[in-house]
Amino acid sequence: MIEKLIIEAPLNNLSLGNVSYNFLRSLKKKGVKVLYLPIGNSDLSAYNATDEFKAWIQSAASNFLKSYSRDIPSLKIWHINGSHQFPSDKRYLCTFQESDQGTPEEINIIKNTNKTFFCGEYSKDVFSDYGLTNIDWFPLGFDEESFQKLEKNKYNDNRINWLIAGKAEARKGTFRLLKLWVNKFGLQPGQPWRDDNRHFLNCAITNPFFQDENMRNYFQQQIHEALGGKRYYNIQFFDHLKTNKEYNSLLNETHIDLTGMSSAESWNLPAFQVSCLSGWSIILNATGHKSWANDKNSILVNPSSKRPIYDNIFFVQNTPFSQGNVFDFNDEDLLLAMDKAIKIAKTPNVEGEKLQDMTYDKAVGDILTKIGNT
C-alpha cells in the first residue's frame, strides 16, 4: 500500500470536484499521508465535510511545499489538457475523455505518465488503439456521505417526475432532450392535468462556464428555441444547485432521468446516482455508460450513428484536444424508451440500488495497488 501520495486536484461543486473530494476522503480513511496541491480555488461548501476533514485538507495543502519531493508518487485528477506537468517524477493521471479519437498531443502527454487511469473503460479502449500500454481504467463510486435514499411521491397529484441534469452542452444533447420532452408532455397555461399526462420535468442544466453576457444570451436563446417560445407550467428550471444536500433531494424526486442520453460521457454521475437511488435512467448504450448501465438497471437506447463532437464552445475542431466524434440516436427510439420507462416509473429500481456497491474506497484502493505495482 502506498504510504505517501501527492494529490493534485480541484475541490469544488462540479463533477471533477466531487470525484476529487471522494478520492481525498477515501485516502484519509486509508491512512495515506497526503500532500495536496489544489487546482483552482478550493470550496467545500457543497459537501457535508466535518471540521476534522477540513483541517486535514488544510494541513495536506499547507505541508505540500515543505514536504514534497520528486520521488513521492503524484496523482493528478484532471483533464488531459493541462496534465503535462507534475510535481514529481512518478506521474499518475486520473482523467476524463469523451471523444472517440486521441490527438498527437494527448497521446504524448499520456506516454509521459507512468500510468494514466481513464474514467470508464470506453476511453481506455480508445487510447489502446494507439498502442499505449501504460493505461488502465477506473470506475467512479456512489457517494454515500452526500446521497441517501429519501421518500418519493411527496405530491398528491400522482405525477411522474422527469429530470435533465448536468452542464448544458450540445455533447450532452441538453436542448434536444428538452425539446423532445416538451413536444411530448408540455402543458401550457390553461391546459389541465390529464390522467394520461401527469408528467413534470425538472431541469438542473445551468452551465457555470457560461460567464460572459454572450454565453448567457446563447443559453437563454437555446432554452427559448427548445420551448418554441412558449411557456409550460409542468417544467421547472433550477439555478446551479450549490450543495449536494439540495441535489440529493432533487435526485430522490426523480422517477425517470433523461441525462443518460448524453452522446458521450466518461461515466455520467447524475444518471448513475439516480439509478443508485432506485430511480430509472434512460441511457444511451455507448461510451462510459457501458461501464455500469445494463438492461436490468436502466432503459437502454442503442446508438444509431456517430456525429462530430464540435460545438465551437467547449469542443473546437483542429485544436490539440478533444477531437473526433460522439454517438447519436434516433428520436423515435428515445420516444419508445420514454413510453417503456413510464410503465415502470413507480417501480423501485432494485438492480440500480445494487450499484451502491461500487464505492470510491474500492476504486481508490485499486488505483493505489496499481501505483504500487508500477
PDB file of C-alpha atoms in Angstrom, residues 25-144:
ATOM      1  CA  ARG A  25     -11.929  11.274   1.778  1.00  0.00           C
ATOM      2  CA  SER A  26     -11.049   7.687   0.911  1.00  0.00           C
ATOM      3  CA  LEU A  27      -7.302   8.340   1.166  1.00  0.00           C
ATOM      4  CA  LYS A  28      -7.796   9.795   4.635  1.00  0.00           C
ATOM      5  CA  LYS A  29      -9.740   6.716   5.726  1.00  0.00           C
ATOM      6  CA  LYS A  30      -6.953   4.505   4.392  1.00  0.00           C
ATOM      7  CA  GLY A  31      -4.354   6.401   6.407  1.00  0.00           C
ATOM      8  CA  VAL A  32      -2.350   7.608   3.408  1.00  0.00           C
ATOM      9  CA  LYS A  33      -0.216  10.671   4.125  1.00  0.00           C
ATOM     10  CA  VAL A  34      -1.413  13.155   1.508  1.00  0.00           C
ATOM     11  CA  LEU A  35       0.286  16.281   0.230  1.00  0.00           C
ATOM     12  CA  TYR A  36      -2.413  18.264  -1.506  1.00  0.00           C
ATOM     13  CA  LEU A  37      -1.801  20.619  -4.431  1.00  0.00           C
ATOM     14  CA  PRO A  38      -5.103  22.366  -5.297  1.00  0.00           C
ATOM     15  CA  ILE A  39      -6.178  23.063  -8.872  1.00  0.00           C
ATOM     16  CA  GLY A  40      -8.049  26.348  -8.668  1.00  0.00           C
ATOM     17  CA  ASN A  41      -9.682  27.721  -5.547  1.00  0.00           C
ATOM     18  CA  SER A  42     -10.888  25.101  -3.088  1.00  0.00           C
ATOM     19  CA  ASP A  43     -14.519  25.255  -1.989  1.00  0.00           C
ATOM     20  CA  LEU A  44     -16.056  22.621   0.279  1.00  0.00           C
ATOM     21  CA  SER A  45     -19.391  24.376   0.768  1.00  0.00           C
ATOM     22  CA  ALA A  46     -21.233  21.761  -1.332  1.00  0.00           C
ATOM     23  CA  TYR A  47     -20.268  18.935   0.999  1.00  0.00           C
ATOM     24  CA  ASN A  48     -21.135  17.729   4.463  1.00  0.00           C
ATOM     25  CA  ALA A  49     -17.464  17.895   5.398  1.00  0.00           C
ATOM     26  CA  THR A  50     -16.546  17.642   9.060  1.00  0.00           C
ATOM     27  CA  ASP A  51     -14.260  20.151  10.731  1.00  0.00           C
ATOM     28  CA  GLU A  52     -11.748  17.320  11.143  1.00  0.00           C
ATOM     29  CA  PHE A  53     -11.708  16.642   7.401  1.00  0.00           C
ATOM     30  CA  LYS A  54     -11.407  20.341   6.568  1.00  0.00           C
ATOM     31  CA  ALA A  55      -8.446  20.608   8.924  1.00  0.00           C
ATOM     32  CA  TRP A  56      -6.881  17.527   7.332  1.00  0.00           C
ATOM     33  CA  ILE A  57      -7.221  19.065   3.851  1.00  0.00           C
ATOM     34  CA  GLN A  58      -5.760  22.345   5.057  1.00  0.00           C
ATOM     35  CA  SER A  59      -2.814  20.560   6.643  1.00  0.00           C
ATOM     36  CA  ALA A  60      -2.215  18.482   3.487  1.00  0.00           C
ATOM     37  CA  ALA A  61      -2.182  21.677   1.405  1.00  0.00           C
ATOM     38  CA  SER A  62      -0.017  23.755   3.746  1.00  0.00           C
ATOM     39  CA  ASN A  63       2.549  20.959   4.034  1.00  0.00           C
ATOM     40  CA  PHE A  64       2.934  20.467   0.286  1.00  0.00           C
ATOM     41  CA  LEU A  65       5.786  22.903  -0.379  1.00  0.00           C
ATOM     42  CA  LYS A  66       7.540  21.953   2.846  1.00  0.00           C
ATOM     43  CA  SER A  67       7.411  18.202   2.268  1.00  0.00           C
ATOM     44  CA  TYR A  68       7.096  17.276  -1.402  1.00  0.00           C
ATOM     45  CA  SER A  69       9.916  15.545  -3.251  1.00  0.00           C
ATOM     46  CA  ARG A  70      10.420  14.223  -6.765  1.00  0.00           C
ATOM     47  CA  ASP A  71      10.299  10.591  -5.604  1.00  0.00           C
ATOM     48  CA  ILE A  72       6.847  10.732  -3.968  1.00  0.00           C
ATOM     49  CA  PRO A  73       4.173   9.405  -6.363  1.00  0.00           C
ATOM     50  CA  SER A  74       1.929  12.166  -7.687  1.00  0.00           C
ATOM     51  CA  LEU A  75      -1.673  11.534  -8.733  1.00  0.00           C
ATOM     52  CA  LYS A  76      -3.433  14.241 -10.746  1.00  0.00           C
ATOM     53  CA  ILE A  77      -7.220  14.242 -11.188  1.00  0.00           C
ATOM     54  CA  TRP A  78      -7.733  16.391 -14.262  1.00  0.00           C
ATOM     55  CA  HIS A  79      -8.321  16.592 -17.996  1.00  0.00           C
ATOM     56  CA  ILE A  80      -5.549  15.501 -20.363  1.00  0.00           C
ATOM     57  CA  ASN A  81      -5.303  19.146 -21.375  1.00  0.00           C
ATOM     58  CA  GLY A  82      -3.160  20.612 -18.610  1.00  0.00           C
ATOM     59  CA  SER A  83      -1.672  17.319 -17.444  1.00  0.00           C
ATOM     60  CA  HIS A  84       1.791  17.664 -18.948  1.00  0.00           C
ATOM     61  CA  GLN A  85       3.271  18.988 -15.699  1.00  0.00           C
ATOM     62  CA  PHE A  86       3.675  17.125 -12.419  1.00  0.00           C
ATOM     63  CA  PRO A  87       5.466  17.990  -9.152  1.00  0.00           C
ATOM     64  CA  SER A  88       7.041  14.529  -9.086  1.00  0.00           C
ATOM     65  CA  ASP A  89       8.974  12.145 -11.311  1.00  0.00           C
ATOM     66  CA  LYS A  90       6.377   9.453 -10.555  1.00  0.00           C
ATOM     67  CA  ARG A  91       3.463  10.696 -12.610  1.00  0.00           C
ATOM     68  CA  TYR A  92      -0.028   9.192 -12.441  1.00  0.00           C
ATOM     69  CA  LEU A  93      -3.143  10.654 -14.022  1.00  0.00           C
ATOM     70  CA  CYS A  94      -6.851  10.016 -13.450  1.00  0.00           C
ATOM     71  CA  THR A  95      -8.567  11.618 -16.401  1.00  0.00           C
ATOM     72  CA  PHE A  96     -11.829  12.024 -18.287  1.00  0.00           C
ATOM     73  CA  GLN A  97     -12.313  11.841 -22.043  1.00  0.00           C
ATOM     74  CA  GLU A  98     -15.423  11.750 -24.212  1.00  0.00           C
ATOM     75  CA  SER A  99     -14.484  11.603 -27.897  1.00  0.00           C
ATOM     76  CA  ASP A 100     -13.590   8.560 -29.993  1.00  0.00           C
ATOM     77  CA  GLN A 101     -10.133   9.797 -31.047  1.00  0.00           C
ATOM     78  CA  GLY A 102      -6.843  10.782 -29.479  1.00  0.00           C
ATOM     79  CA  THR A 103      -4.699  13.640 -30.758  1.00  0.00           C
ATOM     80  CA  PRO A 104      -0.872  13.539 -31.030  1.00  0.00           C
ATOM     81  CA  GLU A 105      -0.710  15.982 -28.105  1.00  0.00           C
ATOM     82  CA  GLU A 106      -2.970  13.851 -25.910  1.00  0.00           C
ATOM     83  CA  ILE A 107      -1.093  10.684 -26.802  1.00  0.00           C
ATOM     84  CA  ASN A 108       2.265  12.252 -25.965  1.00  0.00           C
ATOM     85  CA  ILE A 109       1.036  13.568 -22.612  1.00  0.00           C
ATOM     86  CA  ILE A 110      -0.221  10.094 -21.702  1.00  0.00           C
ATOM     87  CA  LYS A 111       3.024   8.459 -22.865  1.00  0.00           C
ATOM     88  CA  ASN A 112       4.910  10.646 -20.418  1.00  0.00           C
ATOM     89  CA  THR A 113       2.977   9.409 -17.397  1.00  0.00           C
ATOM     90  CA  ASN A 114       3.907   6.279 -15.508  1.00  0.00           C
ATOM     91  CA  LYS A 115       0.265   5.290 -15.832  1.00  0.00           C
ATOM     92  CA  THR A 116      -2.924   7.012 -16.887  1.00  0.00           C
ATOM     93  CA  PHE A 117      -6.247   5.825 -15.487  1.00  0.00           C
ATOM     94  CA  PHE A 118      -9.253   6.697 -17.642  1.00  0.00           C
ATOM     95  CA  CYS A 119     -12.657   7.056 -16.044  1.00  0.00           C
ATOM     96  CA  GLY A 120     -14.680   4.331 -17.734  1.00  0.00           C
ATOM     97  CA  GLU A 121     -13.446   1.514 -19.936  1.00  0.00           C
ATOM     98  CA  TYR A 122     -14.524   3.144 -23.194  1.00  0.00           C
ATOM     99  CA  SER A 123     -11.880   5.877 -23.105  1.00  0.00           C
ATOM    100  CA  LYS A 124      -9.184   3.394 -22.182  1.00  0.00           C
ATOM    101  CA  ASP A 125     -10.088   1.309 -25.217  1.00  0.00           C
ATOM    102  CA  VAL A 126      -9.957   4.396 -27.474  1.00  0.00           C
ATOM    103  CA  PHE A 127      -6.364   5.101 -26.477  1.00  0.00           C
ATOM    104  CA  SER A 128      -5.368   1.434 -26.517  1.00  0.00           C
ATOM    105  CA  ASP A 129      -5.917   1.572 -30.271  1.00  0.00           C
ATOM    106  CA  TYR A 130      -2.934   3.964 -30.471  1.00  0.00           C
ATOM    107  CA  GLY A 131      -0.612   1.371 -28.968  1.00  0.00           C
ATOM    108  CA  LEU A 132      -0.467   2.877 -25.486  1.00  0.00           C
ATOM    109  CA  THR A 133       0.225   0.271 -22.830  1.00  0.00           C
ATOM    110  CA  ASN A 134       0.631   2.446 -19.729  1.00  0.00           C
ATOM    111  CA  ILE A 135      -3.110   2.937 -19.404  1.00  0.00           C
ATOM    112  CA  ASP A 136      -5.943   1.475 -17.344  1.00  0.00           C
ATOM    113  CA  TRP A 137      -9.430   2.491 -16.293  1.00  0.00           C
ATOM    114  CA  PHE A 138     -11.256   3.131 -13.056  1.00  0.00           C
ATOM    115  CA  PRO A 139     -14.921   3.338 -12.040  1.00  0.00           C
ATOM    116  CA  LEU A 140     -16.499   6.113 -10.056  1.00  0.00           C
ATOM    117  CA  GLY A 141     -18.380   5.272  -6.897  1.00  0.00           C
ATOM    118  CA  PHE A 142     -21.555   6.043  -5.045  1.00  0.00           C
ATOM    119  CA  ASP A 143     -21.013   8.899  -2.603  1.00  0.00           C
ATOM    120  CA  GLU A 144     -22.850   7.592   0.459  1.00  0.00           C
TER     121      GLU A 144
END
